[in-house]
mmCIF file of N, CA and C in Angstrom:
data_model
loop_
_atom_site.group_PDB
_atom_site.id
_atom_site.type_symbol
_atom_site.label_atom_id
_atom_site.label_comp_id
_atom_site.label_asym_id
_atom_site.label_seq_id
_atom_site.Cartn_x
_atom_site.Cartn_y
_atom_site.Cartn_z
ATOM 1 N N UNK A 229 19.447 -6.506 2.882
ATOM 2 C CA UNK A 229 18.717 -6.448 4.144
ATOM 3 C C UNK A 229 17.279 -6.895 3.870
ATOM 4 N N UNK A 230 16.667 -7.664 4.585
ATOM 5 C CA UNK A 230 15.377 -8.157 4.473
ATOM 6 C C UNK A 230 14.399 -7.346 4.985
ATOM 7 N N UNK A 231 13.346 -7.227 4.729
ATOM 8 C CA UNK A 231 12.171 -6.268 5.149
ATOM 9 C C UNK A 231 11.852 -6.659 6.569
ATOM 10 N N UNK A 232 11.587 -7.747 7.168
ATOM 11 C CA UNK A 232 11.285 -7.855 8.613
ATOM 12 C C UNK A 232 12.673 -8.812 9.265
ATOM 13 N N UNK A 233 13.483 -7.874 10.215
ATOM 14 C CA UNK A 233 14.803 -8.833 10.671
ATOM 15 C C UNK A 233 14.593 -8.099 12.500
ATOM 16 N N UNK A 234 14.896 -9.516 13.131
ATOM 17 C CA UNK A 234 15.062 -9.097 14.692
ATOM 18 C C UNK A 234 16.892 -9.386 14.883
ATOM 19 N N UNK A 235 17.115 -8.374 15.361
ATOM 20 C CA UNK A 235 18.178 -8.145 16.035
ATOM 21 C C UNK A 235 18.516 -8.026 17.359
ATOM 22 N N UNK A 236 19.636 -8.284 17.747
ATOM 23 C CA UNK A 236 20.216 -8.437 19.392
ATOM 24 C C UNK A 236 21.455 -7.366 19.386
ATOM 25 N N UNK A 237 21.666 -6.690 20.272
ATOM 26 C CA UNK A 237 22.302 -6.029 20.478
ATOM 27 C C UNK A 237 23.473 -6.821 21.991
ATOM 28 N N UNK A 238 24.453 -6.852 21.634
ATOM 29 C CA UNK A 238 25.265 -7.370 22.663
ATOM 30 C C UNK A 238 25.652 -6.304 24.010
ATOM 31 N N UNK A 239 24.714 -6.719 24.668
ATOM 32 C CA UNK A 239 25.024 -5.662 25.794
ATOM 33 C C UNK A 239 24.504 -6.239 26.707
ATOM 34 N N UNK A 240 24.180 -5.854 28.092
ATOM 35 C CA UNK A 240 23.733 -6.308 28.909
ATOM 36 C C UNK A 240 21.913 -5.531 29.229
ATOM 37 N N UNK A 241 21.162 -5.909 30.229
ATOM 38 C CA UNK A 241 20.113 -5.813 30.317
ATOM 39 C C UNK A 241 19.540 -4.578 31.063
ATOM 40 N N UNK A 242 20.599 -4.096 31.887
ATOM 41 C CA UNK A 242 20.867 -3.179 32.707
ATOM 42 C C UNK A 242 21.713 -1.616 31.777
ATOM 43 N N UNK A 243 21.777 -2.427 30.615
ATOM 44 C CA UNK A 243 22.216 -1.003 29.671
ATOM 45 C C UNK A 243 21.181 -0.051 28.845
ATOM 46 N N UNK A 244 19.859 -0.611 29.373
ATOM 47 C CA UNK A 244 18.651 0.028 28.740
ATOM 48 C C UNK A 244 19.009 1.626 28.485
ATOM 49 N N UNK A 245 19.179 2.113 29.454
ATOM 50 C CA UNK A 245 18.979 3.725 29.033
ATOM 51 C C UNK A 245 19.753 4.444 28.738
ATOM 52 N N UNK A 246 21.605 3.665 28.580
ATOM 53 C CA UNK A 246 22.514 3.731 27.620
ATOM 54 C C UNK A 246 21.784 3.738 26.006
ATOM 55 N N UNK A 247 21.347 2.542 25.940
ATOM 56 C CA UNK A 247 20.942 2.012 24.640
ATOM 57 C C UNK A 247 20.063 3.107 23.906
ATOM 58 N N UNK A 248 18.872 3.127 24.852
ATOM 59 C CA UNK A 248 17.756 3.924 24.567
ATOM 60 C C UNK A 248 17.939 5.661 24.378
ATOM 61 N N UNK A 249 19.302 6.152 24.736
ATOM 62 C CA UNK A 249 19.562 7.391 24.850
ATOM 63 C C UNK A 249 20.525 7.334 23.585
ATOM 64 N N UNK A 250 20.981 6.469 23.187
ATOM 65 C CA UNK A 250 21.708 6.342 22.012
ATOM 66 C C UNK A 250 20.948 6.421 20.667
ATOM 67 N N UNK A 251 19.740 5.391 21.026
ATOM 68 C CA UNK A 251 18.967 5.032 19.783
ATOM 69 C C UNK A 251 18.001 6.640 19.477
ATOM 70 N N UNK A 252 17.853 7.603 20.553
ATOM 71 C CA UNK A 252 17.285 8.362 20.658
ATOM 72 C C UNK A 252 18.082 9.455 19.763
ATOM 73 N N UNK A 253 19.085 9.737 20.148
ATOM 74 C CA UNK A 253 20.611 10.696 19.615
ATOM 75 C C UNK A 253 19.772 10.280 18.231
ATOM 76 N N UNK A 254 20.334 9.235 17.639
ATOM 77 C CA UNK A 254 20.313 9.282 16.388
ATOM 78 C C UNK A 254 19.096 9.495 15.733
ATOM 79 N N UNK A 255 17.575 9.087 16.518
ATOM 80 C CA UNK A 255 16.521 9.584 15.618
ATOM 81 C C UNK A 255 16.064 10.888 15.414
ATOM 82 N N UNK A 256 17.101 12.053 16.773
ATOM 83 C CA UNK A 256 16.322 12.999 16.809
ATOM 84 C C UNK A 256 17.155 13.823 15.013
ATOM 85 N N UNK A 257 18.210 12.958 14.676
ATOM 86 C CA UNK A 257 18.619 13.615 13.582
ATOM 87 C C UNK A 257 17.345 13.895 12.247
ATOM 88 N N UNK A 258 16.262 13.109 12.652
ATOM 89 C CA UNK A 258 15.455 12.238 12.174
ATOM 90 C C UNK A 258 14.097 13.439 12.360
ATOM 91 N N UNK A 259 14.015 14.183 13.433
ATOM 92 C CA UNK A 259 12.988 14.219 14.018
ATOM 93 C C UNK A 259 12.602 13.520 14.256
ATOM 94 N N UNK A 260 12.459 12.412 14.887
ATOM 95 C CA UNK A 260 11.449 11.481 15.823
ATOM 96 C C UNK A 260 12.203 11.013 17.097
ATOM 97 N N UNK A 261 11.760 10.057 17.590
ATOM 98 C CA UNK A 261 12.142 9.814 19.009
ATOM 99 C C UNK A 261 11.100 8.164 19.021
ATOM 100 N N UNK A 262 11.622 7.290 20.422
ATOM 101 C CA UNK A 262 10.932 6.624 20.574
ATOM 102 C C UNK A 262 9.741 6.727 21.392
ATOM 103 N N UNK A 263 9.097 6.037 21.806
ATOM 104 C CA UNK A 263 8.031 5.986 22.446
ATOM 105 C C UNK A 263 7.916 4.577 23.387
ATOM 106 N N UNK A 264 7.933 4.969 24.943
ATOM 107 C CA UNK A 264 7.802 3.717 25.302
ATOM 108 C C UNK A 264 5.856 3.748 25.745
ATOM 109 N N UNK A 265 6.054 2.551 25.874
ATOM 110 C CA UNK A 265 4.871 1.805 26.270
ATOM 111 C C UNK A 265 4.589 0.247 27.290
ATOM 112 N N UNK A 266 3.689 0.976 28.245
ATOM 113 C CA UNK A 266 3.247 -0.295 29.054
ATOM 114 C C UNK A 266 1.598 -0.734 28.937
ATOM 115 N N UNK A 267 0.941 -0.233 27.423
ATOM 116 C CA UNK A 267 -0.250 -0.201 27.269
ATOM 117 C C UNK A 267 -0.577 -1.721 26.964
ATOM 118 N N UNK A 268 -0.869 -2.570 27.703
ATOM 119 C CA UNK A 268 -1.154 -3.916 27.929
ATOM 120 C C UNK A 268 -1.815 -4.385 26.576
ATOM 121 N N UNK A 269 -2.920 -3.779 25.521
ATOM 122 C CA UNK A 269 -3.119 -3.880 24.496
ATOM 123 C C UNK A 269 -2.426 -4.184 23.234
ATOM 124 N N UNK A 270 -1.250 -3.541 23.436
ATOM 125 C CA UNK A 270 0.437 -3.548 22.840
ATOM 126 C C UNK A 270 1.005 -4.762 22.779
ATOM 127 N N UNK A 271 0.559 -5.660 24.090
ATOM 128 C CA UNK A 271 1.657 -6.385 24.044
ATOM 129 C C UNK A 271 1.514 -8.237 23.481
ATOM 130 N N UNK A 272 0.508 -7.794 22.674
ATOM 131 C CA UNK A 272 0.016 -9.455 22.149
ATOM 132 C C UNK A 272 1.283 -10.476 21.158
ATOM 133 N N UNK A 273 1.713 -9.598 20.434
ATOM 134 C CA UNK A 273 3.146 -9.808 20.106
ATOM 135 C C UNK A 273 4.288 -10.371 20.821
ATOM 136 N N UNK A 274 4.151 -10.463 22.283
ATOM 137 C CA UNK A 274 5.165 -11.146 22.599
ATOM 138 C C UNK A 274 4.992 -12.015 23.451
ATOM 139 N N UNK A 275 3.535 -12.673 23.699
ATOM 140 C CA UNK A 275 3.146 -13.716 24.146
ATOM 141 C C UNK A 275 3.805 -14.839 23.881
ATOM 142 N N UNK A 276 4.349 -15.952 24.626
ATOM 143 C CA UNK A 276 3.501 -15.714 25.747
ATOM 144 C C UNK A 276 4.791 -15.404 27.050
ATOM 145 N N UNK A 277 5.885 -14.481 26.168
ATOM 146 C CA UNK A 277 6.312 -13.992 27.072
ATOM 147 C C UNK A 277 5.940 -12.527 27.795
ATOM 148 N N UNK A 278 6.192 -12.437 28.803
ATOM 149 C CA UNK A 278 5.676 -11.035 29.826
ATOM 150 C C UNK A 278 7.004 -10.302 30.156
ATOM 151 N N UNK A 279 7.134 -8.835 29.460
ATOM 152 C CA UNK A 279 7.997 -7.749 29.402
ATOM 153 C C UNK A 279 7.147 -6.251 30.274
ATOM 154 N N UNK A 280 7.533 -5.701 30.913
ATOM 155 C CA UNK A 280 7.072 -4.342 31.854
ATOM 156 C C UNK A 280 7.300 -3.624 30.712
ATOM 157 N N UNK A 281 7.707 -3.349 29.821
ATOM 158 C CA UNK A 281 7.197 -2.037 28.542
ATOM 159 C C UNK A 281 8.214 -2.792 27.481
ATOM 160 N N UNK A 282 8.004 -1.613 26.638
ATOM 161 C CA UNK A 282 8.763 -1.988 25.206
ATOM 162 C C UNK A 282 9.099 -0.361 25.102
ATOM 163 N N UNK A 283 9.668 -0.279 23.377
ATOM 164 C CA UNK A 283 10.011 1.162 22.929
ATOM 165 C C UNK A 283 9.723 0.846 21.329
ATOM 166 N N UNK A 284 8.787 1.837 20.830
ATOM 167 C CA UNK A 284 8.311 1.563 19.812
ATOM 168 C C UNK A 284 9.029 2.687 18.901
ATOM 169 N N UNK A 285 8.754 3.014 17.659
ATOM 170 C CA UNK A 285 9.022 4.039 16.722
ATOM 171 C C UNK A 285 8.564 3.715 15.212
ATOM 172 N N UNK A 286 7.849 4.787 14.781
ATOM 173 C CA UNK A 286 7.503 4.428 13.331
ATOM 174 C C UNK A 286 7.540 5.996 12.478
ATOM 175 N N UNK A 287 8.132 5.276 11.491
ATOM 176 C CA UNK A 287 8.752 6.633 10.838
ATOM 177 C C UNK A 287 8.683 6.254 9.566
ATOM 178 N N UNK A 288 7.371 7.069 8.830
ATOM 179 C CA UNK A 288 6.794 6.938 7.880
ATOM 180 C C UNK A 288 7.485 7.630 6.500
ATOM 181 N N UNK A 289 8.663 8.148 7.116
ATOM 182 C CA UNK A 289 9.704 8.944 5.877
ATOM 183 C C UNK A 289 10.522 8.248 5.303
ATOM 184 N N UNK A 290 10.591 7.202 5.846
ATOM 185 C CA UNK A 290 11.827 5.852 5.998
ATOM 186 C C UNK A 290 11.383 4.523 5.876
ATOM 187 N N UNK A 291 9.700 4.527 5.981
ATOM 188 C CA UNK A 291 8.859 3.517 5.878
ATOM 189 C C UNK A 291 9.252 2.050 6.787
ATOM 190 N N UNK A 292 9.836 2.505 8.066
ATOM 191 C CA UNK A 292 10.184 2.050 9.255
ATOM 192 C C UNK A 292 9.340 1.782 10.609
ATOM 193 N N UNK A 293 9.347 0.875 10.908
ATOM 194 C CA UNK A 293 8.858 0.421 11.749
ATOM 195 C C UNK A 293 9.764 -0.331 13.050
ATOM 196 N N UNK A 294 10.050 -0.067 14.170
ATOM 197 C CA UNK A 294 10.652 -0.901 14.972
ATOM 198 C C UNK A 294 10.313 -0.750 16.637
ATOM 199 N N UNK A 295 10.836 -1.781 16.776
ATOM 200 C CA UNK A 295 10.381 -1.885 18.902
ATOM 201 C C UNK A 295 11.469 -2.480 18.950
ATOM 202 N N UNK A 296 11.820 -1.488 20.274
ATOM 203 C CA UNK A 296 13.125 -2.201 20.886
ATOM 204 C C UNK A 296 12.514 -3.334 22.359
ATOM 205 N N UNK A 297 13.091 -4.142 22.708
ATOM 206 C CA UNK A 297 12.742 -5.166 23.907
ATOM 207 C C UNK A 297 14.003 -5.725 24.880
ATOM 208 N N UNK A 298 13.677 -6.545 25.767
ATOM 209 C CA UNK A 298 14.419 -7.160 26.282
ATOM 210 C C UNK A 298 15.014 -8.333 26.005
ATOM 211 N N UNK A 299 15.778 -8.781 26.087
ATOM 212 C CA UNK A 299 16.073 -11.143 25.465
ATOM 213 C C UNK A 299 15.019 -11.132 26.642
ATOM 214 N N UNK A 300 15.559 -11.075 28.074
ATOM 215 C CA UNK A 300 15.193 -11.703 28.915
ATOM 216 C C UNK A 300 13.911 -11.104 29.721
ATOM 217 N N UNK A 301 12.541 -12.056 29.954
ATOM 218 C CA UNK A 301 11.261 -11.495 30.130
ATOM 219 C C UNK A 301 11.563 -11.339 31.693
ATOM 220 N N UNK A 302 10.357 -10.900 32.567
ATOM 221 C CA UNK A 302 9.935 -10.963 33.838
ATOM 222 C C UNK A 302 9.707 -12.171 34.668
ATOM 223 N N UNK A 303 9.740 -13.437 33.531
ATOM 224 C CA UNK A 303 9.799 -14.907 34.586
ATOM 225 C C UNK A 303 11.282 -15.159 34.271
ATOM 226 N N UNK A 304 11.960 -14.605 33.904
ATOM 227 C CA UNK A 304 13.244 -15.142 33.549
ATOM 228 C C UNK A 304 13.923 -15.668 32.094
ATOM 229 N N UNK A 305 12.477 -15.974 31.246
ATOM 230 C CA UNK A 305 12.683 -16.835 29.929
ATOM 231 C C UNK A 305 13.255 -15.648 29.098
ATOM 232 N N UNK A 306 14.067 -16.287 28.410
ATOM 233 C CA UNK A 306 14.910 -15.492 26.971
ATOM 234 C C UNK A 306 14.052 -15.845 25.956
ATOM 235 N N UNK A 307 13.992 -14.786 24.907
ATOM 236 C CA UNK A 307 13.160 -14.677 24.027
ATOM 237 C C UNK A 307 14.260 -15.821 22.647
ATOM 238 N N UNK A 308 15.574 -15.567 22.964
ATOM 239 C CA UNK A 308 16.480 -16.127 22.202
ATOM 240 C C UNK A 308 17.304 -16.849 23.016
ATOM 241 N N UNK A 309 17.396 -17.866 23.592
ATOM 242 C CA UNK A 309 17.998 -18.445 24.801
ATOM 243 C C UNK A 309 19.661 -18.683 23.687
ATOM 244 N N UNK A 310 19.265 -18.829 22.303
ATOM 245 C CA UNK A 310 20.995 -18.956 21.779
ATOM 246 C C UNK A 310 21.494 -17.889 21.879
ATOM 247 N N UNK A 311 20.876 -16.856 22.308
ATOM 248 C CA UNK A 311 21.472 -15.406 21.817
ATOM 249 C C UNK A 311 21.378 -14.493 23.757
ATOM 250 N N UNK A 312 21.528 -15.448 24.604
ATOM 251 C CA UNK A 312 21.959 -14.571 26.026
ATOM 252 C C UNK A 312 22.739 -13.563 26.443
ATOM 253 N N UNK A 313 23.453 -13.509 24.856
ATOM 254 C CA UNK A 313 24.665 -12.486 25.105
ATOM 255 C C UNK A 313 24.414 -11.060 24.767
ATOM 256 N N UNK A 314 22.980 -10.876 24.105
ATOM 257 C CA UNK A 314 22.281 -9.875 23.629
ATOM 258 C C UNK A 314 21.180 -9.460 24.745
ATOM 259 N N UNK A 315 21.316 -8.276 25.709
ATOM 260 C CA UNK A 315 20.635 -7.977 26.581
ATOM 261 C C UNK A 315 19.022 -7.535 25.950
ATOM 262 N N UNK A 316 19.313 -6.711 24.575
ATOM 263 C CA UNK A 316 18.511 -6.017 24.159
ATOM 264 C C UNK A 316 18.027 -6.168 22.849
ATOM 265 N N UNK A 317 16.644 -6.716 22.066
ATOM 266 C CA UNK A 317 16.465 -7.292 20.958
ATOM 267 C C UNK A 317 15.785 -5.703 20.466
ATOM 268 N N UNK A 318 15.716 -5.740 18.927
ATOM 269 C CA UNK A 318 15.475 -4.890 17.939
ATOM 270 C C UNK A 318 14.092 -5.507 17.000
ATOM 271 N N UNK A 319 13.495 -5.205 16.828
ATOM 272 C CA UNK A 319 12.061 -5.672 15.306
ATOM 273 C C UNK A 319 12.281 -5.016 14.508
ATOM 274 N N UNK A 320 12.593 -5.268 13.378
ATOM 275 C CA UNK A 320 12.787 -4.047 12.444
ATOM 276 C C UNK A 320 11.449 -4.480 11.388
ATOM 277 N N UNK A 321 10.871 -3.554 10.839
ATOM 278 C CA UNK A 321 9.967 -3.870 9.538
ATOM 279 C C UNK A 321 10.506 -2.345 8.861
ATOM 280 N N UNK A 322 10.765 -2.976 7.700
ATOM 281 C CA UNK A 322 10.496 -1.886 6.519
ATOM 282 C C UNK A 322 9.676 -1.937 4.850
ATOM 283 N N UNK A 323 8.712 -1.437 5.142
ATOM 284 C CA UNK A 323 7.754 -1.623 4.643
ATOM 285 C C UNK A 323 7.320 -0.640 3.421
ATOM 286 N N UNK A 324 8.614 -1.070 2.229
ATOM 287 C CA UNK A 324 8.559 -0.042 0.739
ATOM 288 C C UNK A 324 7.171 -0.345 0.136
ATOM 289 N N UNK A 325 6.299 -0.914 0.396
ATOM 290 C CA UNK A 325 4.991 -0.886 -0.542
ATOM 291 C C UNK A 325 3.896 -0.160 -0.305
ATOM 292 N N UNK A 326 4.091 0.245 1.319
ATOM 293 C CA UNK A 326 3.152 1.186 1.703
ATOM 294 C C UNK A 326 3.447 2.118 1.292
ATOM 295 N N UNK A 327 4.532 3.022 1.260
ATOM 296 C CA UNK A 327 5.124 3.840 0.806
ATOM 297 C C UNK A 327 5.942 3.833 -0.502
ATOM 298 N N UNK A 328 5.440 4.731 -1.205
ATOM 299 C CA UNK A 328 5.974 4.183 -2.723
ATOM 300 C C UNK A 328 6.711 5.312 -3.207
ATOM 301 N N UNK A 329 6.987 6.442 -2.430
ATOM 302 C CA UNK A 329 8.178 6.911 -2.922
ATOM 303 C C UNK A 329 9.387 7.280 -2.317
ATOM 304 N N UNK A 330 9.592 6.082 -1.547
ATOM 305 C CA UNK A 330 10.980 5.460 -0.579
ATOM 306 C C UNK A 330 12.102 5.179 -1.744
ATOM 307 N N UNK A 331 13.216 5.283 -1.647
ATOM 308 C CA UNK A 331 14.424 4.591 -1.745
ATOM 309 C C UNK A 331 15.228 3.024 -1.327
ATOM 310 N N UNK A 332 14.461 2.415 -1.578
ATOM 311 C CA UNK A 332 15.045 1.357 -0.405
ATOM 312 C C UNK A 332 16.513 1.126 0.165
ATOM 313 N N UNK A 333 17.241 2.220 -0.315
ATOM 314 C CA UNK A 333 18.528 2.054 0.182
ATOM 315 C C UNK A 333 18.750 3.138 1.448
ATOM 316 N N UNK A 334 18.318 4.320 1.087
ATOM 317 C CA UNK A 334 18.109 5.397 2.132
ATOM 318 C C UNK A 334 17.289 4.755 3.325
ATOM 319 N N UNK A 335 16.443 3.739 3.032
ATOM 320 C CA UNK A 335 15.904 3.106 4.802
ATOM 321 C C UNK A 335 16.422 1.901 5.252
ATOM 322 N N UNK A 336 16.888 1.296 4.235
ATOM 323 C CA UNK A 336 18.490 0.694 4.901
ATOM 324 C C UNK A 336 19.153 1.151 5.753
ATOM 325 N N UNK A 337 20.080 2.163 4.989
ATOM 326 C CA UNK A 337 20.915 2.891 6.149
ATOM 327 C C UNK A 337 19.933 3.442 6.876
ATOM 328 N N UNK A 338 19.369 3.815 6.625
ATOM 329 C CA UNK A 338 18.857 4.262 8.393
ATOM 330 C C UNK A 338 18.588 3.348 9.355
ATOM 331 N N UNK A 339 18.415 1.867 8.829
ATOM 332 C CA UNK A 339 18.321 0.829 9.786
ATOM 333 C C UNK A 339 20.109 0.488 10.222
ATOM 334 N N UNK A 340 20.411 0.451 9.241
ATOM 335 C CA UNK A 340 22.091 0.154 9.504
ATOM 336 C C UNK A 340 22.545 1.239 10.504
ATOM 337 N N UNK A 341 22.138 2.378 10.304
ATOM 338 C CA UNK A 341 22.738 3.742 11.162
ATOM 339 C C UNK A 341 22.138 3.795 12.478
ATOM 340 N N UNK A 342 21.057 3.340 12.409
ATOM 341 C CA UNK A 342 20.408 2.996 14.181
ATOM 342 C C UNK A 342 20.810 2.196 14.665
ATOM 343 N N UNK A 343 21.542 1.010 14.270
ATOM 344 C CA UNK A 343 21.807 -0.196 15.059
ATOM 345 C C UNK A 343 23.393 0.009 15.342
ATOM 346 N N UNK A 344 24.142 0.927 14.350
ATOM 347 C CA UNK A 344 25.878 1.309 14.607
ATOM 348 C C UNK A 344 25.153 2.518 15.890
ATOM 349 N N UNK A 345 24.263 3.301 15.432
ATOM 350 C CA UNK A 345 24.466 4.445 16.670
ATOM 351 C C UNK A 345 24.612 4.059 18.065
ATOM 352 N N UNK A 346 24.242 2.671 18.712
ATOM 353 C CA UNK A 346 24.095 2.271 19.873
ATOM 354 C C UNK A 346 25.680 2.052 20.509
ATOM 355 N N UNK A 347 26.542 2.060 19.609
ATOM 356 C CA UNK A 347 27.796 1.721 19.734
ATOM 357 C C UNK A 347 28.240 0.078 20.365
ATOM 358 N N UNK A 348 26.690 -0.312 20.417
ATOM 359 C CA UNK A 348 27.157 -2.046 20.799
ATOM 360 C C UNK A 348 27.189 -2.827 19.679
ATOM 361 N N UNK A 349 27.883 -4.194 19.716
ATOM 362 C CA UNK A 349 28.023 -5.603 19.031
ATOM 363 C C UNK A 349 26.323 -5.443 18.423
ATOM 364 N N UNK A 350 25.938 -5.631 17.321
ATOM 365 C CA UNK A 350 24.556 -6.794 16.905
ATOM 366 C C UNK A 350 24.253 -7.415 15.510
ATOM 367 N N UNK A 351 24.081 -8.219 16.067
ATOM 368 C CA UNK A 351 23.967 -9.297 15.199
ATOM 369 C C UNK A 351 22.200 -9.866 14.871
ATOM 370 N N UNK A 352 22.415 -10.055 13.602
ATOM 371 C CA UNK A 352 20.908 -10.538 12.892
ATOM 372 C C UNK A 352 20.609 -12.238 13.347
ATOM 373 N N UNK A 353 19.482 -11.840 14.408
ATOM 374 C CA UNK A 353 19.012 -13.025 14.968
ATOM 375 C C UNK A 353 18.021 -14.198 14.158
ATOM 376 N N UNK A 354 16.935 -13.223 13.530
ATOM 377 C CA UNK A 354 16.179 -14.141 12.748
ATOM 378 C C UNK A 354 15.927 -12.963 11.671
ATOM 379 N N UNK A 355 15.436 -13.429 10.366
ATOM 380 C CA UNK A 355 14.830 -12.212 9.345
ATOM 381 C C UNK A 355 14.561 -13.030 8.327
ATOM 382 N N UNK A 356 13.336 -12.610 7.627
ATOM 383 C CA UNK A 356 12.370 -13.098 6.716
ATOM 384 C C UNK A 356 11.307 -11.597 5.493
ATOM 385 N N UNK A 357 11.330 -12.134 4.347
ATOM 386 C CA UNK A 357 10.960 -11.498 3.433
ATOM 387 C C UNK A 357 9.501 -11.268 3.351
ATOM 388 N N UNK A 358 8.992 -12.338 4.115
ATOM 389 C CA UNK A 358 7.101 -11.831 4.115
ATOM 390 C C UNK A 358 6.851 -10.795 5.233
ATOM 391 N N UNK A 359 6.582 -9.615 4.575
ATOM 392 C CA UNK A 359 5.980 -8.557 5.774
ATOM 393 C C UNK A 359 4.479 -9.102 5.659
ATOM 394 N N UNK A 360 3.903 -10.056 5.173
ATOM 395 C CA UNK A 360 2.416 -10.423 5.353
ATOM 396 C C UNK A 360 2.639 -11.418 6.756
ATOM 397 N N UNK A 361 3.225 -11.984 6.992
ATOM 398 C CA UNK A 361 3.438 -13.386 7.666
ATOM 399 C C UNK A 361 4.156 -12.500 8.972
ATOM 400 N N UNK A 362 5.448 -11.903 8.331
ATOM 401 C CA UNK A 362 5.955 -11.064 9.716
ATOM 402 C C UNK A 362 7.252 -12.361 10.459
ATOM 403 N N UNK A 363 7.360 -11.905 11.699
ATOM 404 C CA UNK A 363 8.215 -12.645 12.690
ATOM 405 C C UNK A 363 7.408 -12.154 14.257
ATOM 406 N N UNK A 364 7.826 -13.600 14.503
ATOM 407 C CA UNK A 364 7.294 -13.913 16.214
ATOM 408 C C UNK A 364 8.441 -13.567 16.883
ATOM 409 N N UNK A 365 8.647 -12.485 17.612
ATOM 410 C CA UNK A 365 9.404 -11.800 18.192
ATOM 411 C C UNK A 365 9.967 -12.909 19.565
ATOM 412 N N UNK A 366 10.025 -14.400 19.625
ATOM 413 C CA UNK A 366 11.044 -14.592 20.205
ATOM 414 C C UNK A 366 10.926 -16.481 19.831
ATOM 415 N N UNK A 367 12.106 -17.158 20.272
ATOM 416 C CA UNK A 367 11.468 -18.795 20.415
ATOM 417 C C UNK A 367 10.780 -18.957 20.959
ATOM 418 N N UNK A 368 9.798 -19.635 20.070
ATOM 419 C CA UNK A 368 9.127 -20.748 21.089
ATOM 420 C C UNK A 368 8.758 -22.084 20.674
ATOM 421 N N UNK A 369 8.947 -23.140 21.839
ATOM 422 C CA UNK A 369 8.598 -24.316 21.151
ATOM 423 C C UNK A 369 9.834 -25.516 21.875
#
């Protein structure tokens, strides 16, 4: 598993609070939970598409980082126009250097175990090894 990978979840767009009540189940095993947000400051990351909130979570036990989103923005544009079949995209960062006495396999599965808990299809859309550089959370171009 690569340190920064975006994922799609095969579902539809209208399954948000299926999804989000799922992804929730499994963090509270966790103690944590997500956090949504419509704090406009937040949202420079997904320029220059326009989304009405996101769902964030960072969980510093697991050295995890992720936001859940939509494919499809508020003008209509897909963030992954190959990937329409995925209502709902994933960011994952896991970030073993900040934290140096992680397992990197124990925050694996926990990435693997959040993305089975939703009980939908997903598949690894884009993912890359520089957490300096990161990923642009959708196409563009």
């Amino acid at each position: 598993m690569m340190p920064i990978a975006i994922y799609g979840w095969k579902c539809l767009k209208k399954d948000e609070q299926v999804l989000l009540k799922r992804v929730n189940n499994h963090l509270a095993k966790h103690r944590q939970t997500t956090t949504q947000t419509k704090d406009r400051k937040m949202f420079d990351g997904y320029q220059p598409f326009v989304i009405k909130h996101f769902y964030w979570n960072l969980n510093p036990a697991m050295g995890t980082w992720f936001d859940v989103y939509p494919n499809e923005d508020l003008k209509g544009q897909y963030f992954f126009p190959d990937h329409k079949d995925c209502g709902w995209l994933i960011h994952v960062r896991i970030n073993l250097h900040r934290h140096t006495n992680l397992i990197p396999e124990e925050s694996e599965t926990f990435v693997r175990e959040l993305l089975d808990s939703t009980m939908f299809e997903h598949r690894v859309i884009k993912e890359s090894a520089d957490l300096f550089e990161g990923l642009r959370r959708g196409y563009i171009g």
